[in-house]
Amino acid sequence: MTKKLFVKTYGCQMNVYDSQRMQDVLAPLGYQPVDDAAGADMVILNTCHIREKAAEKVFSDLGRIRKHKKAKEANGTDKMIVAVAGCVAQAEGAELMRREPMVDMVFGPQTYHRLPEMVARANRAVGRDRIIDTDFPAEEKFDHLPQQVSRQGYSAFLAIQEGCDKFCTFCVVPYTRGAEYSRPGMDIINEARQLVEKGTREITLLGQNVNAYHGDGPNGGEWTLGRLLRELSEIDGLDRIRYTTSHPRDVDDDLIAAHRDLPKLMPFLHLPIQAGSDRVLQAMNRKHDGASYREIVTKLKDACPDLALSSDFIVGFPGESDKDFEDTMQMVRDITFIQAFSFKYSPRPGTPASAMELQVPEPVKTERIMRIQALLAEQQLEFNRNCLGREMDVLLERHGKLEGQLVGKSPYMQPVHVSGLPESALGQIVRLKITEALPNSLGGELVDAPVQNRDSERKIA
Ligand code: SAH
Ligand code: SF4
Ligand code: F3S
């Protein structure tokens, strides 16, 4: 009998990947994804703990789920299993269980391969258990997940590394995801091949610290990320490769050379800097300073002159002075980013920075975030405007909002819309001349017949 599974994903791309894999684990038990919690047999909230707002969202959503659960169970027979997964589960699992009696199951990012067993326990007619599993188990999750991955979009995520040993003083990730772990190289190659066979043309390799990757090679020895990229590049039908999130400390020569040598490696890199002041970077325990970041960017651009950057910024870190903030602004002006995420510092329980003195008052954070976001938006728009008249290869991935419109991604991750192409152009990489530049997207027109077409059986319906 099929059962309805509703999964809601918060937070980063790793959670998007995990949610997909949870569905892979539950599919053999008859659970089919649905896009509404009402009436579902199982609801999983795959949560994020990175900032206070993200974590709070879960509790407000649980309020809504409670109503659905009550409605479904009103007749006394139908159950709705409510599960909280992900980083809030890992960080606050026990408290969550106490506060929310209707939550049946809490499990962290490292234990979802055990879902079949958990579901069986939760479904028991008599003595139904409430389950909490927030271990960091000795067995590797990846070894116990189904070997087969389900079909993904034309652009897919592939987790290659998980966890973090860096311990930036503001960040919960090392506590919620655990120590760094890299998957063996051949497991990744196999997963990539499967995705490509099922229609994927672009793969984004994921890791909390993706360029710290050091997985076992097939014949002993270790593969770096640079080596892995070279191997993946050999896969026919895989046309575009990206990776995220990288740490400036782990950009090595091998990776820089990959950007020089591999045409499939897209010329766009998300390289979080967080701040431009050395004093703040040190207090953040970032293990890099402004000068080393600039040096890495220079090397990368020497290797790949086309390369464009995006980044993450935190404003209002404890002790950040006006001068420190101006250093960050100057860094942005000097380097220029075509896209960025910026956040007000959010104190997180258990992290060293949350106990630091000199927390920055909220109004100061607000003023700084507005200023940096204005500057970053300006740089993004300027980059987009400079694309006018250029020709770009765009991987068409989905329908746009307007009738007859398709939307894809440029090499620089900009969404690009185009009208007048047939439905069959979805999944193809087409060459477009850019005719419109908006703050967050581009518009284009076809210049040539579609390039690098695939035969029809590789298409995703
Ligand atoms: N692994 C990635 C980042 C993961 S978190 C890396 O090392 O770059 C994504 C972003 O959230 C971070 O880059 C940081 O800018 C932001 N962030 C993390 N903790 C935060 C906090 N306590 N307050 C505000 N922003 C935070
Ligand atoms: Fe968090 Fe720092 Fe690790 Fe990134 S490198 S996940 S910001 S501790
Ligand atoms: Fe959030 Fe966990 Fe990702 S805290 S950003 S879901 S690693």
Short mmCIF file of C-alpha atoms and ligand atoms in Angstrom, two decimals:
data_model
loop_
_atom_site.label_atom_id
_atom_site.label_comp_id
_atom_site.label_asym_id
_atom_site.label_seq_id
_atom_site.Cartn_x
_atom_site.Cartn_y
_atom_site.Cartn_z
CA MET A 1 0.00 0.00 0.00
CA THR A 2 1.40 3.39 -0.82
CA LYS A 3 1.71 5.92 1.93
CA LYS A 4 2.00 9.66 1.68
CA LEU A 5 5.27 11.25 2.74
CA PHE A 6 5.59 15.01 3.16
CA VAL A 7 9.12 16.35 3.60
CA LYS A 8 9.86 20.00 4.27
CA THR A 9 13.46 21.12 3.92
CA TYR A 10 15.04 24.11 5.65
CA GLY A 11 18.61 25.40 5.50
CA CYS A 12 21.45 24.49 3.20
CA GLN A 13 21.84 22.37 0.08
CA MET A 14 23.12 19.49 2.17
CA ASN A 15 19.68 19.31 3.73
CA VAL A 16 18.14 19.27 0.25
CA TYR A 17 20.36 16.30 -0.59
CA ASP A 18 19.54 14.56 2.73
CA SER A 19 15.80 15.02 2.18
CA GLN A 20 16.13 13.36 -1.20
CA ARG A 21 18.04 10.46 0.33
CA MET A 22 15.44 10.08 3.09
CA GLN A 23 12.88 9.63 0.33
CA ASP A 24 15.14 7.01 -1.27
CA VAL A 25 15.33 5.16 2.07
CA LEU A 26 11.57 5.26 2.59
CA ALA A 27 10.49 4.43 -0.97
CA PRO A 28 10.85 0.64 -0.52
CA LEU A 29 8.46 0.90 2.46
CA GLY A 30 5.81 2.34 0.16
CA TYR A 31 6.23 6.01 1.03
CA GLN A 32 5.65 8.30 -1.94
CA PRO A 33 6.39 12.04 -1.74
CA VAL A 34 3.43 14.45 -1.67
CA ASP A 35 3.50 18.22 -1.51
CA ASP A 36 1.00 18.84 1.24
CA ALA A 37 1.18 17.91 4.92
CA ALA A 38 -2.61 17.58 5.18
CA GLY A 39 -3.51 13.90 5.16
CA ALA A 40 0.09 12.68 4.98
CA ASP A 41 1.02 9.39 6.69
CA MET A 42 4.43 10.76 7.59
CA VAL A 43 5.75 14.30 7.88
CA ILE A 44 9.46 15.01 8.11
CA LEU A 45 10.74 18.48 8.90
CA ASN A 46 14.41 18.52 7.90
CA THR A 47 15.59 21.45 9.95
CA CYS A 48 18.37 24.04 10.15
CA HIS A 49 20.00 25.43 13.30
CA ILE A 50 22.39 27.94 11.78
CA ARG A 51 20.65 31.12 12.95
CA GLU A 52 17.97 31.69 15.57
CA LYS A 53 15.33 32.58 12.98
CA ALA A 54 15.86 29.34 11.07
CA ALA A 55 15.46 27.27 14.23
CA GLU A 56 12.35 29.18 15.37
CA LYS A 57 10.62 28.56 12.07
CA VAL A 58 10.42 24.87 12.94
CA PHE A 59 8.37 25.49 16.06
CA SER A 60 5.85 27.65 14.23
CA ASP A 61 5.54 25.04 11.47
CA LEU A 62 5.01 22.33 14.08
CA GLY A 63 1.94 24.24 15.23
CA ARG A 64 0.40 23.83 11.79
CA ILE A 65 1.39 20.16 11.55
CA ARG A 66 -0.27 19.51 14.91
CA LYS A 67 -3.63 20.51 13.41
CA HIS A 68 -3.16 18.19 10.43
CA LYS A 69 -2.21 15.34 12.72
CA LYS A 70 -5.27 15.87 14.91
CA ALA A 71 -7.53 16.04 11.86
CA LYS A 72 -6.11 12.84 10.42
CA GLU A 73 -6.21 10.92 13.68
CA ALA A 74 -9.67 12.16 14.67
CA ASN A 75 -11.26 8.89 13.52
CA GLY A 76 -8.88 6.92 15.73
CA THR A 77 -7.33 4.69 13.08
CA ASP A 78 -5.14 6.72 10.75
CA LYS A 79 -1.75 7.68 12.12
CA MET A 80 0.48 10.53 11.10
CA ILE A 81 4.11 10.06 12.05
CA VAL A 82 5.66 13.44 12.75
CA ALA A 83 9.45 13.48 12.56
CA VAL A 84 11.93 16.27 13.14
CA ALA A 85 15.24 15.66 11.37
CA GLY A 86 18.34 17.66 10.60
CA CYS A 87 20.35 20.14 12.62
CA VAL A 88 17.71 21.35 15.10
CA ALA A 89 16.98 17.70 15.88
CA GLN A 90 20.68 17.09 16.46
CA ALA A 91 21.17 20.17 18.63
CA GLU A 92 17.92 20.24 20.62
CA GLY A 93 16.42 16.78 20.13
CA ALA A 94 15.67 15.95 23.76
CA GLU A 95 14.15 19.35 24.48
CA LEU A 96 12.08 19.15 21.34
CA MET A 97 10.63 15.83 22.45
CA ARG A 98 9.71 17.36 25.81
CA ARG A 99 8.18 20.50 24.38
CA GLU A 100 6.24 18.88 21.54
CA PRO A 101 4.44 15.72 22.68
CA MET A 102 3.00 15.15 19.21
CA VAL A 103 6.47 14.68 17.71
CA ASP A 104 6.95 10.92 17.29
CA MET A 105 10.48 10.87 16.06
CA VAL A 106 13.64 12.94 16.25
CA PHE A 107 16.77 12.03 14.33
CA GLY A 108 19.95 13.86 13.34
CA PRO A 109 21.74 14.19 10.01
CA GLN A 110 23.87 11.08 10.65
CA THR A 111 21.19 8.50 11.40
CA TYR A 112 18.55 8.72 8.70
CA HIS A 113 19.74 5.48 7.11
CA ARG A 114 18.08 3.85 10.15
CA LEU A 115 14.68 5.23 9.18
CA PRO A 116 13.08 1.86 8.26
CA GLU A 117 13.70 0.58 11.78
CA MET A 118 12.48 3.82 13.36
CA VAL A 119 9.32 3.84 11.25
CA ALA A 120 8.56 0.22 12.17
CA ARG A 121 8.83 1.08 15.86
CA ALA A 122 6.69 4.20 15.50
CA ASN A 123 4.01 2.30 13.60
CA ARG A 124 3.67 -0.52 16.13
CA ALA A 125 0.03 -0.94 17.06
CA VAL A 126 0.79 -1.55 20.71
CA GLY A 127 3.45 0.16 22.76
CA ARG A 128 4.14 2.68 20.06
CA ASP A 129 7.50 4.27 20.82
CA ARG A 130 8.62 7.82 20.60
CA ILE A 131 12.07 7.68 19.07
CA ILE A 132 15.10 9.83 19.43
CA ASP A 133 18.26 8.99 17.53
CA THR A 134 20.89 11.70 17.51
CA ASP A 135 23.99 9.49 17.63
CA PHE A 136 27.03 9.91 15.55
CA PRO A 137 27.06 6.18 14.75
CA ALA A 138 30.28 4.28 14.23
CA GLU A 139 28.97 2.84 10.96
CA GLU A 140 29.06 5.31 8.08
CA LYS A 141 25.68 6.53 6.99
CA PHE A 142 26.71 6.59 3.33
CA ASP A 143 27.55 2.88 3.41
CA HIS A 144 24.02 2.07 4.58
CA LEU A 145 22.04 4.28 2.25
CA PRO A 146 20.52 2.66 -0.84
CA GLN A 147 23.13 2.26 -3.58
CA GLN A 148 20.57 3.46 -6.10
CA VAL A 149 19.74 7.15 -6.19
CA SER A 150 16.42 8.22 -7.60
CA ARG A 151 16.10 10.41 -10.64
CA GLN A 152 16.90 14.08 -10.01
CA GLY A 153 16.60 17.23 -12.08
CA TYR A 154 18.88 18.26 -14.93
CA SER A 155 20.92 19.82 -12.17
CA ALA A 156 21.53 17.62 -9.12
CA PHE A 157 23.34 17.66 -5.78
CA LEU A 158 25.81 15.00 -4.75
CA ALA A 159 27.20 14.96 -1.20
CA ILE A 160 30.90 14.06 -1.17
CA GLN A 161 31.97 15.29 2.23
CA GLU A 162 30.20 16.01 5.45
CA GLY A 163 30.98 17.60 8.79
CA CYS A 164 33.46 20.22 9.80
CA ASP A 165 36.60 20.37 11.94
CA LYS A 166 37.11 24.12 11.63
CA PHE A 167 35.10 25.36 14.63
CA CYS A 168 34.52 28.95 13.62
CA THR A 169 33.45 30.53 16.90
CA PHE A 170 30.00 31.58 15.63
CA CYS A 171 28.97 28.31 14.01
CA VAL A 172 26.90 25.30 15.08
CA VAL A 173 27.79 23.07 12.14
CA PRO A 174 30.70 21.18 13.76
CA TYR A 175 28.29 20.22 16.58
CA THR A 176 25.30 19.32 14.42
CA ARG A 177 27.11 17.55 11.59
CA GLY A 178 30.07 16.14 13.46
CA ALA A 179 33.64 15.58 12.33
CA GLU A 180 34.80 15.81 8.76
CA TYR A 181 34.21 12.70 6.67
CA SER A 182 34.93 12.17 2.97
CA ARG A 183 33.21 9.50 0.90
CA PRO A 184 35.39 7.11 -1.11
CA GLY A 185 36.10 8.42 -4.62
CA MET A 186 34.55 5.51 -6.50
CA ASP A 187 31.26 5.75 -4.56
CA ILE A 188 30.99 9.32 -5.76
CA ILE A 189 31.84 8.44 -9.35
CA ASN A 190 29.19 5.70 -9.29
CA GLU A 191 26.55 8.01 -7.91
CA ALA A 192 27.43 10.64 -10.52
CA ARG A 193 27.18 8.05 -13.32
CA GLN A 194 23.75 6.97 -12.09
CA LEU A 195 22.54 10.56 -12.03
CA VAL A 196 23.81 11.18 -15.55
CA GLU A 197 22.17 7.99 -16.82
CA LYS A 198 18.90 9.29 -15.39
CA GLY A 199 19.16 12.61 -17.18
CA THR A 200 21.25 14.91 -14.97
CA ARG A 201 23.66 17.19 -16.86
CA GLU A 202 24.99 19.35 -14.07
CA ILE A 203 26.20 18.13 -10.70
CA THR A 204 26.98 20.28 -7.69
CA LEU A 205 29.27 18.47 -5.27
CA LEU A 206 28.33 19.22 -1.70
CA GLY A 207 30.14 19.36 1.60
CA GLN A 208 30.14 21.63 4.62
CA ASN A 209 33.78 22.04 3.76
CA VAL A 210 33.78 20.54 0.34
CA ASN A 211 37.36 21.39 -0.57
CA ALA A 212 38.66 19.68 2.56
CA TYR A 213 37.66 16.55 0.66
CA HIS A 214 40.20 13.74 0.94
CA GLY A 215 38.53 10.49 0.04
CA ASP A 216 40.01 7.04 -0.47
CA GLY A 217 41.12 6.47 -4.04
CA PRO A 218 40.38 3.11 -5.72
CA ASN A 219 43.98 1.87 -5.60
CA GLY A 220 45.01 3.10 -2.18
CA GLY A 221 46.06 6.67 -1.71
CA GLU A 222 43.80 9.65 -1.38
CA TRP A 223 41.92 11.78 -3.84
CA THR A 224 41.83 15.51 -3.31
CA LEU A 225 38.91 17.55 -4.59
CA GLY A 226 41.05 18.54 -7.59
CA ARG A 227 41.61 14.88 -8.44
CA LEU A 228 37.95 14.01 -7.95
CA LEU A 229 36.96 16.84 -10.29
CA ARG A 230 39.32 15.49 -12.94
CA GLU A 231 37.81 12.03 -12.65
CA LEU A 232 34.24 13.34 -12.79
CA SER A 233 35.13 15.42 -15.80
CA GLU A 234 35.68 12.18 -17.73
CA ILE A 235 32.03 11.15 -17.42
CA ASP A 236 30.31 11.47 -20.80
CA GLY A 237 27.03 13.30 -20.60
CA LEU A 238 28.01 15.19 -17.47
CA ASP A 239 28.45 18.69 -18.85
CA ARG A 240 28.77 20.95 -15.86
CA ILE A 241 30.37 20.53 -12.47
CA ARG A 242 30.24 22.83 -9.45
CA TYR A 243 31.12 22.43 -5.79
CA THR A 244 30.08 24.15 -2.59
CA THR A 245 30.82 25.27 0.13
CA SER A 246 34.53 25.81 0.08
CA HIS A 247 36.74 27.22 2.79
CA PRO A 248 39.53 29.63 1.82
CA ARG A 249 42.01 27.63 3.92
CA ASP A 250 41.54 24.52 1.79
CA VAL A 251 42.00 25.99 -1.68
CA ASP A 252 45.12 24.10 -2.76
CA ASP A 253 47.18 24.21 -5.98
CA ASP A 254 45.51 21.09 -7.28
CA LEU A 255 42.10 22.74 -7.06
CA ILE A 256 43.38 25.92 -8.68
CA ALA A 257 44.80 23.81 -11.52
CA ALA A 258 41.40 22.13 -11.94
CA HIS A 259 39.89 25.56 -12.56
CA ARG A 260 42.56 26.13 -15.19
CA ASP A 261 42.22 22.77 -16.93
CA LEU A 262 38.63 21.59 -16.77
CA PRO A 263 36.13 23.23 -19.11
CA LYS A 264 33.27 21.40 -17.38
CA LEU A 265 34.12 23.09 -14.09
CA MET A 266 31.95 26.20 -14.11
CA PRO A 267 33.67 29.58 -13.64
CA PHE A 268 31.73 30.47 -10.52
CA LEU A 269 32.88 29.88 -6.97
CA HIS A 270 31.18 30.43 -3.63
CA LEU A 271 34.04 31.22 -1.26
CA PRO A 272 32.81 32.55 2.08
CA ILE A 273 34.98 35.22 3.69
CA GLN A 274 32.63 36.36 6.51
CA ALA A 275 34.51 39.59 7.30
CA GLY A 276 37.26 41.83 5.98
CA SER A 277 38.90 42.77 9.27
CA ASP A 278 41.78 40.60 10.42
CA ARG A 279 40.90 41.24 14.05
CA VAL A 280 37.38 39.94 13.50
CA LEU A 281 38.53 37.03 11.32
CA GLN A 282 40.82 35.98 14.12
CA ALA A 283 38.08 36.23 16.75
CA MET A 284 35.93 34.14 14.41
CA ASN A 285 38.72 31.52 14.28
CA ARG A 286 38.45 31.57 10.50
CA LYS A 287 42.08 30.49 10.05
CA HIS A 288 42.58 32.92 7.16
CA ASP A 289 43.09 36.66 7.02
CA GLY A 290 42.20 39.30 4.47
CA ALA A 291 45.56 39.08 2.71
CA SER A 292 45.44 35.31 2.28
CA TYR A 293 41.91 35.54 0.90
CA ARG A 294 43.00 38.16 -1.62
CA GLU A 295 45.98 36.00 -2.58
CA ILE A 296 43.78 32.95 -3.21
CA VAL A 297 41.41 34.98 -5.34
CA THR A 298 44.33 36.29 -7.41
CA LYS A 299 45.64 32.76 -7.97
CA LEU A 300 42.21 31.47 -8.94
CA LYS A 301 41.65 34.31 -11.39
CA ASP A 302 45.10 33.81 -12.89
CA ALA A 303 44.16 30.17 -13.49
CA CYS A 304 40.67 30.98 -14.76
CA PRO A 305 40.33 34.63 -15.80
CA ASP A 306 36.60 34.15 -16.24
CA LEU A 307 36.03 33.13 -12.65
CA ALA A 308 33.38 35.06 -10.72
CA LEU A 309 32.91 34.87 -6.98
CA SER A 310 30.15 34.82 -4.45
CA SER A 311 30.54 34.87 -0.69
CA ASP A 312 28.96 34.86 2.78
CA PHE A 313 29.26 37.74 5.23
CA ILE A 314 28.41 38.13 8.89
CA VAL A 315 27.97 41.66 10.25
CA GLY A 316 27.85 42.56 13.92
CA PHE A 317 30.10 39.79 15.17
CA PRO A 318 30.94 40.47 18.86
CA GLY A 319 33.46 43.29 19.11
CA GLU A 320 33.09 44.39 15.46
CA SER A 321 33.86 48.13 15.47
CA ASP A 322 32.91 50.71 12.84
CA LYS A 323 36.47 50.44 11.54
CA ASP A 324 36.24 46.63 11.31
CA PHE A 325 33.03 46.92 9.38
CA GLU A 326 34.59 49.47 7.02
CA ASP A 327 37.37 46.94 6.38
CA THR A 328 34.70 44.46 5.27
CA MET A 329 33.13 47.07 2.98
CA GLN A 330 36.53 47.83 1.49
CA MET A 331 37.17 44.13 0.92
CA VAL A 332 33.88 43.89 -0.99
CA ARG A 333 34.81 46.92 -3.12
CA ASP A 334 38.25 45.50 -3.88
CA ILE A 335 37.29 41.93 -4.71
CA THR A 336 33.76 42.37 -6.10
CA PHE A 337 31.22 39.60 -5.77
CA ILE A 338 28.55 38.80 -8.31
CA GLN A 339 26.29 37.28 -5.68
CA ALA A 340 26.37 37.03 -1.90
CA PHE A 341 24.60 36.08 1.29
CA SER A 342 24.95 38.39 4.27
CA PHE A 343 23.64 37.85 7.75
CA LYS A 344 23.39 39.65 11.05
CA TYR A 345 25.38 37.75 13.62
CA SER A 346 23.03 35.45 15.54
CA PRO A 347 24.35 34.09 18.87
CA ARG A 348 23.98 30.31 18.92
CA PRO A 349 23.80 28.20 22.08
CA GLY A 350 27.05 26.46 22.95
CA THR A 351 29.25 28.38 20.52
CA PRO A 352 32.19 30.39 21.90
CA ALA A 353 31.12 33.66 20.24
CA SER A 354 27.75 33.63 21.98
CA ALA A 355 29.57 34.05 25.30
CA MET A 356 31.88 36.82 24.08
CA GLU A 357 31.62 40.27 25.56
CA LEU A 358 30.83 43.31 23.44
CA GLN A 359 27.84 41.87 21.63
CA VAL A 360 26.87 44.41 18.97
CA PRO A 361 23.50 46.13 19.53
CA GLU A 362 20.70 45.20 17.14
CA PRO A 363 20.29 48.68 15.57
CA VAL A 364 23.99 48.72 14.69
CA LYS A 365 23.71 45.29 13.08
CA THR A 366 20.69 46.50 11.13
CA GLU A 367 22.48 49.56 9.83
CA ARG A 368 25.51 47.52 8.79
CA ILE A 369 23.51 44.80 7.07
CA MET A 370 21.61 47.39 5.07
CA ARG A 371 24.82 49.05 3.94
CA ILE A 372 26.58 45.86 2.94
CA GLN A 373 23.53 44.48 1.18
CA ALA A 374 23.18 47.69 -0.81
CA LEU A 375 26.80 47.46 -1.93
CA LEU A 376 26.51 43.76 -2.79
CA ALA A 377 23.28 44.34 -4.73
CA GLU A 378 25.01 47.10 -6.68
CA GLN A 379 27.85 44.76 -7.62
CA GLN A 380 25.44 42.02 -8.62
CA LEU A 381 23.46 44.37 -10.85
CA GLU A 382 26.61 45.73 -12.40
CA PHE A 383 27.77 42.21 -13.27
CA ASN A 384 24.36 41.38 -14.71
CA ARG A 385 24.40 44.58 -16.80
CA ASN A 386 27.85 43.74 -18.11
CA CYS A 387 26.38 40.51 -19.43
CA LEU A 388 24.18 42.44 -21.89
CA GLY A 389 25.14 41.57 -25.43
CA ARG A 390 27.26 38.60 -24.33
CA GLU A 391 26.57 35.06 -25.51
CA MET A 392 26.25 32.42 -22.82
CA ASP A 393 25.53 28.71 -22.60
CA VAL A 394 22.42 28.18 -20.53
CA LEU A 395 21.18 24.85 -19.17
CA LEU A 396 17.39 25.03 -19.46
CA GLU A 397 15.84 23.47 -16.39
CA ARG A 398 12.22 24.51 -15.88
CA HIS A 399 9.21 26.48 -17.04
CA GLY A 400 9.13 30.19 -16.28
CA LYS A 401 6.25 32.20 -14.88
CA LEU A 402 5.13 33.45 -18.28
CA GLU A 403 3.45 31.34 -20.92
CA GLY A 404 6.02 29.75 -23.25
CA GLN A 405 8.95 30.84 -21.10
CA LEU A 406 11.78 28.52 -20.07
CA VAL A 407 14.35 29.24 -17.37
CA GLY A 408 17.88 27.96 -17.04
CA LYS A 409 21.19 28.79 -15.44
CA SER A 410 24.16 30.60 -16.87
CA PRO A 411 27.68 29.40 -16.09
CA TYR A 412 27.63 32.01 -13.28
CA MET A 413 24.45 30.64 -11.70
CA GLN A 414 22.31 33.52 -12.90
CA PRO A 415 18.78 32.44 -13.76
CA VAL A 416 18.20 33.22 -17.45
CA HIS A 417 14.76 33.23 -19.06
CA VAL A 418 14.03 32.77 -22.72
CA SER A 419 10.77 32.67 -24.67
CA GLY A 420 9.66 30.94 -27.83
CA LEU A 421 11.60 27.69 -27.44
CA PRO A 422 9.83 24.35 -27.64
CA GLU A 423 9.22 22.26 -24.53
CA SER A 424 11.82 19.83 -25.88
CA ALA A 425 14.51 22.41 -25.17
CA LEU A 426 14.25 21.59 -21.46
CA GLY A 427 17.36 19.75 -20.37
CA GLN A 428 19.42 21.20 -23.20
CA ILE A 429 22.29 23.62 -23.07
CA VAL A 430 21.51 26.43 -25.46
CA ARG A 431 23.53 29.42 -26.52
CA LEU A 432 21.72 32.64 -25.68
CA LYS A 433 22.52 36.25 -26.36
CA ILE A 434 21.74 38.27 -23.24
CA THR A 435 19.20 40.98 -23.97
CA GLU A 436 17.88 41.85 -20.52
CA ALA A 437 19.62 42.37 -17.17
CA LEU A 438 17.59 42.50 -13.93
CA PRO A 439 18.89 42.57 -10.34
CA ASN A 440 18.48 38.80 -9.88
CA SER A 441 18.15 37.37 -13.37
CA LEU A 442 18.82 37.76 -17.07
CA GLY A 443 16.81 37.39 -20.24
CA GLY A 444 18.15 36.08 -23.52
CA GLU A 445 17.47 35.09 -27.10
CA LEU A 446 18.60 32.02 -28.97
CA VAL A 447 21.63 32.67 -31.15
CA ASP A 448 22.31 29.23 -32.48
CA ALA A 449 20.84 25.80 -32.75
CA PRO A 450 20.94 24.11 -29.34
CA VAL A 451 24.44 22.94 -28.51
CA GLN A 452 25.47 19.67 -26.88
CA ASN A 453 22.05 18.10 -27.32
CA ARG A 454 21.24 14.83 -25.73
CA ASP A 455 19.19 12.10 -27.29
CA SER A 456 15.60 12.07 -26.20
CA GLU A 457 15.71 9.08 -23.88
CA ARG A 458 17.96 10.97 -21.51
CA LYS A 459 15.38 13.63 -21.02
CA ILE A 460 13.53 14.06 -17.77
CA ALA A 461 9.80 14.38 -18.15
N1 SAH B 1 30.34 25.65 5.64
C1 SAH B 1 30.16 26.93 5.18
C2 SAH B 1 29.08 27.72 5.87
C3 SAH B 1 27.93 27.07 6.46
S1 SAH B 1 26.83 28.13 7.23
C4 SAH B 1 31.42 27.70 5.35
O1 SAH B 1 32.29 27.35 6.09
O2 SAH B 1 31.53 28.72 4.74
C5 SAH B 1 26.41 29.28 5.98
C6 SAH B 1 26.66 30.68 6.38
O3 SAH B 1 25.85 31.05 7.48
C7 SAH B 1 28.06 30.97 6.87
O4 SAH B 1 28.98 31.13 5.84
C8 SAH B 1 27.89 32.21 7.67
O5 SAH B 1 28.02 33.37 6.87
C9 SAH B 1 26.46 32.11 8.16
N2 SAH B 1 26.41 31.85 9.59
C10 SAH B 1 26.85 30.76 10.25
N3 SAH B 1 26.66 30.90 11.57
C11 SAH B 1 26.07 32.10 11.76
C12 SAH B 1 25.63 32.83 12.91
N4 SAH B 1 25.77 32.34 14.14
N5 SAH B 1 25.07 34.06 12.71
C13 SAH B 1 24.94 34.56 11.46
N6 SAH B 1 25.34 33.93 10.36
C14 SAH B 1 25.90 32.71 10.50
FE1 SF4 B 2 30.84 26.59 10.20
FE2 SF4 B 2 33.27 27.53 9.94
FE3 SF4 B 2 32.81 24.94 9.57
FE4 SF4 B 2 31.92 26.68 7.81
S1 SF4 B 2 34.10 26.27 8.30
S2 SF4 B 2 30.80 24.98 8.67
S3 SF4 B 2 31.40 28.44 9.06
S4 SF4 B 2 32.63 26.05 11.50
FE1 F3S B 3 21.61 24.58 8.64
FE2 F3S B 3 22.63 22.31 9.33
FE3 F3S B 3 22.92 23.20 6.87
S1 F3S B 3 22.55 24.11 10.59
S2 F3S B 3 22.98 25.38 7.15
S3 F3S B 3 21.03 22.61 7.83
S4 F3S B 3 24.43 22.09 8.05
#
